[in-house]
Coordinates of C-alpha atoms in Angstrom, one line a residue:
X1354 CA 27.0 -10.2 -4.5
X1355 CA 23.6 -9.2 -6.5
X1356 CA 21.5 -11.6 -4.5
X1357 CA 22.6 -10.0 -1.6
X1358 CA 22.0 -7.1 -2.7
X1359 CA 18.3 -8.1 -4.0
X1360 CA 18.0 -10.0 -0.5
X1361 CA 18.5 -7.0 1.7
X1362 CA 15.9 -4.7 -0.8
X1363 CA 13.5 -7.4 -0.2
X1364 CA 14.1 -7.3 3.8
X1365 CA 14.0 -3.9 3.8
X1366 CA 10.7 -2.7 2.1
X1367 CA 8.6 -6.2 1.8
X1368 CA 6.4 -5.2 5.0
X1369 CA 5.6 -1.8 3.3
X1370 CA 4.8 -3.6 0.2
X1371 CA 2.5 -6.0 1.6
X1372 CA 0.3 -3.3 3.7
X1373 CA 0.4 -1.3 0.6
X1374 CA -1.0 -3.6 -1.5
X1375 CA -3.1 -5.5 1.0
X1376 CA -5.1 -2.1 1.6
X1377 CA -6.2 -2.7 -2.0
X1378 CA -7.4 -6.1 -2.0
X1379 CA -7.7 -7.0 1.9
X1380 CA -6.5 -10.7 1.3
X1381 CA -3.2 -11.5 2.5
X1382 CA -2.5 -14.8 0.3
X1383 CA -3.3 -12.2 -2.6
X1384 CA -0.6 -9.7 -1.3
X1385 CA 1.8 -11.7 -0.6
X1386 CA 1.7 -13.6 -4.1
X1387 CA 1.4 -9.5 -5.7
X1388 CA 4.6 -8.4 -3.9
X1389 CA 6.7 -10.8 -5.0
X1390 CA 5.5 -10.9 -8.2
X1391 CA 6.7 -7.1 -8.3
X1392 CA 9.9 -8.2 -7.2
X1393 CA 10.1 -10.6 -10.0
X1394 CA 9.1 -7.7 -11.8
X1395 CA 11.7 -5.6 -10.7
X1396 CA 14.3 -8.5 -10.5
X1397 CA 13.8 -8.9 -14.8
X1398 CA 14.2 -4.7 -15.4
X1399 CA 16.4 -3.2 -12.5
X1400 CA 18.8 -1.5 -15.5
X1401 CA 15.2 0.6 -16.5
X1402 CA 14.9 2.1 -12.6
X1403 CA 15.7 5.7 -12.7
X1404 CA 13.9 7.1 -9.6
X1405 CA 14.6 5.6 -6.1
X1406 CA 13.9 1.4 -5.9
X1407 CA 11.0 2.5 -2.7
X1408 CA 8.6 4.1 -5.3
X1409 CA 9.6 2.3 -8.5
X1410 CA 8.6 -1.1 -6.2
X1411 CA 5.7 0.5 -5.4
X1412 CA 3.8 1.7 -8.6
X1413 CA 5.0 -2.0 -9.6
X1414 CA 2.6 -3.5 -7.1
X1415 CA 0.1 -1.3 -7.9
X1416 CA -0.2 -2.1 -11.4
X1417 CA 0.3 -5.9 -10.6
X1418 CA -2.5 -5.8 -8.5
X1419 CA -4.3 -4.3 -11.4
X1420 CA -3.0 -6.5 -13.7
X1421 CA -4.6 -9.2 -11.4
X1422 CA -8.1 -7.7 -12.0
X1423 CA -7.6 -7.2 -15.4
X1424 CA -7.0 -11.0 -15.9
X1425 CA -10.0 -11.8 -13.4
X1426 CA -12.3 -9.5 -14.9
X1427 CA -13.8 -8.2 -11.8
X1428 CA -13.4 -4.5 -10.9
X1429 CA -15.8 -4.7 -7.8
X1430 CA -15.7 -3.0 -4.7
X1431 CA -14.0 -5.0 -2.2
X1432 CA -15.9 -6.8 0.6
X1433 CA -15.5 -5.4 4.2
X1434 CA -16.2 -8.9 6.0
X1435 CA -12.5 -10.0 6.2
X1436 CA -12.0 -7.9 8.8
X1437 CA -10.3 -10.8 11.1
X1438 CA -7.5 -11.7 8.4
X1439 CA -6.8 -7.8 8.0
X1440 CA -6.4 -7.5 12.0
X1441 CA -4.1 -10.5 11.7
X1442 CA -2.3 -8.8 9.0
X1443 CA -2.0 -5.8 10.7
X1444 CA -0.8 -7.6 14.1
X1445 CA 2.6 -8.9 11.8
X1446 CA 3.4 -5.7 9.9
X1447 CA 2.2 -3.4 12.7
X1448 CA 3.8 -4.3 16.5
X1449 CA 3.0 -1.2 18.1
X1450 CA -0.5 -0.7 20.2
X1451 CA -0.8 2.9 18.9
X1452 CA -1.0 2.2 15.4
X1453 CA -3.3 -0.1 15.7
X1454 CA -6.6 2.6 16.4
X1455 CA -5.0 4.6 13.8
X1456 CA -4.8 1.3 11.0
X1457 CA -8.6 0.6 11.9
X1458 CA -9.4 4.3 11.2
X1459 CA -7.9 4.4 8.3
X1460 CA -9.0 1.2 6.9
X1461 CA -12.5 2.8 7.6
X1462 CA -11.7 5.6 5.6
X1463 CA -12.9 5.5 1.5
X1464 CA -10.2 4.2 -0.7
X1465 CA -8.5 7.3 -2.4
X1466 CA -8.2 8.4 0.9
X1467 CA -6.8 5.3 2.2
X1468 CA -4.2 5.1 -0.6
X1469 CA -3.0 8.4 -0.3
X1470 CA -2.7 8.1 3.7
X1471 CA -0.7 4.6 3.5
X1472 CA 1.5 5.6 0.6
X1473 CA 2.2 9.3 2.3
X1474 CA 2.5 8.5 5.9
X1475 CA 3.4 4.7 6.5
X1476 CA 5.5 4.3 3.4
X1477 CA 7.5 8.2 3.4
X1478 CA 6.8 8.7 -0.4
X1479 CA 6.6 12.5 -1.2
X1480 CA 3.2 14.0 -2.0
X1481 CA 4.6 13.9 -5.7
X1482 CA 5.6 10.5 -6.0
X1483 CA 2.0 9.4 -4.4
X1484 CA 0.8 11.6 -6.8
X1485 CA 3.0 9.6 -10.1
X1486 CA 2.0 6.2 -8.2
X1487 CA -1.8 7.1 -8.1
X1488 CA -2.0 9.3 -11.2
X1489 CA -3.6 12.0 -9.9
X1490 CA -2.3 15.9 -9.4
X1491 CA -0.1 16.7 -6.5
X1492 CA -3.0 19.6 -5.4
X1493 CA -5.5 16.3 -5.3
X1494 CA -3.3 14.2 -3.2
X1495 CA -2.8 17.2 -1.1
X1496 CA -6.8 17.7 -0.7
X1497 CA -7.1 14.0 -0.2
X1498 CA -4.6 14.0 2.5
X1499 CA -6.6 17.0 4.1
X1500 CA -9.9 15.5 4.0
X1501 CA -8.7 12.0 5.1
X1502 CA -7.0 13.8 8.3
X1503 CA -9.9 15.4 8.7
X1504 CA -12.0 12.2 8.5
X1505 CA -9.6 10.3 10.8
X1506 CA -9.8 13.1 13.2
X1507 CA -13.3 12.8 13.7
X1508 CA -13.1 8.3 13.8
X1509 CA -10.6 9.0 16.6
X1510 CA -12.2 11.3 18.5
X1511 CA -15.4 9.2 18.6
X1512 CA -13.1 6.2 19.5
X1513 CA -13.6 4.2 16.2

C-alpha cells in the first residue's frame, strides 16, 4: 500500500520537478538523476514532512542540486548553448503550443527571476513558500515576480 502511495506522488509531481530543477542546470540527464535523488531523499525521511509533500519535494531538489555543485566544485554560470536539449525538454513536460513562447521567454529571463516565475506560476506554490524554498523575503519574491512580468511583457511583445 506505501508503494502505491509513493508511486502515485511520483506520477503526480515528477514533471514539475524535473522543469524545476532543469531551469537550474539546463541538462536533462542531470535533472532527472537530481529528482529522483530527492525522492530517495524524501522516501528515507517522509515521518519529518510537516508542510504539504509539493513544496517539501521541492526545496529537496533544490538543495540536491546544490549539493551536486558543492561536490563538483563549480558554482559557474550556466552555459546558454544547450538550447536544443532544453527545447526537447520542454516539448515532453510542456504539450501545449502556447506555453511554449512563454517557456522561451522565461528561460531568457535572469535566474532569480526565472526561479521565482517557475516555482510561482508553473508549480502553484504560494509567494511564501517560494520565498522558504529560495530564502529570500516574501516582499523580494513579490518584486521579483513584478519585474520578471514586466521583463516577459516586453520579450513577448517583441516576439522573443
Amino acid at each position: 500500500m506505501k508503494n502505491d502511495a509513493w508511486e502515485t506522488l511520483f506520477k503526480k509531481h515528477y514533471n514539475e520537478a524535473l522543469l524545476y530543477v532543469f531551469s537550474f542546470c539546463h541538462n536533462r540527464a542531470l535533472s532527472e538523476d537530481i529528482v529522483q535523488e530527492a525522492y530517495v531523499r524524501a522516501l528515507r525521511s517522509i515521518n519529518e514532512e510537516k508542510d504539504g509533500f509539493k513544496f517539501w519535494l521541492f526545496k529537496v531538489c533544490r538543495n540536491c542540486y546544490f549539493d551536486y555543485l558543492r561536490k563538483q566544485k563549480r558554482v559557474e554560470t550556466l552555459d546558454k548553448d544547450v538550447e536544443s536539449e532544453e527545447l526537447s525538454l520542454v516539448d515532453d513536460v510542456i504539450q501545449q503550443e502556447e506555453y511554449r513562447a512563454l517557456y522561451k521567454a522565461i528561460s531568457l529571463l535572469k535566474d532569480s527571476y526565472k526561479e521565482a516565475v517557475t516555482l510561482y506560476y508553473f508549480d502553484g506554490l504560494s509567494v511564501k513558500e517560494v520565498a522558504d524554498i529560495i530564502g529570500i523575503g516574501v516582499d523580494n519574491v513579490k518584486i521579483q515576480l513584478y519585474r520578471a512580468r514586466m521583463k516577459l511583457k516586453e520579450l513577448l511583445e517583441n516576439k522573443v
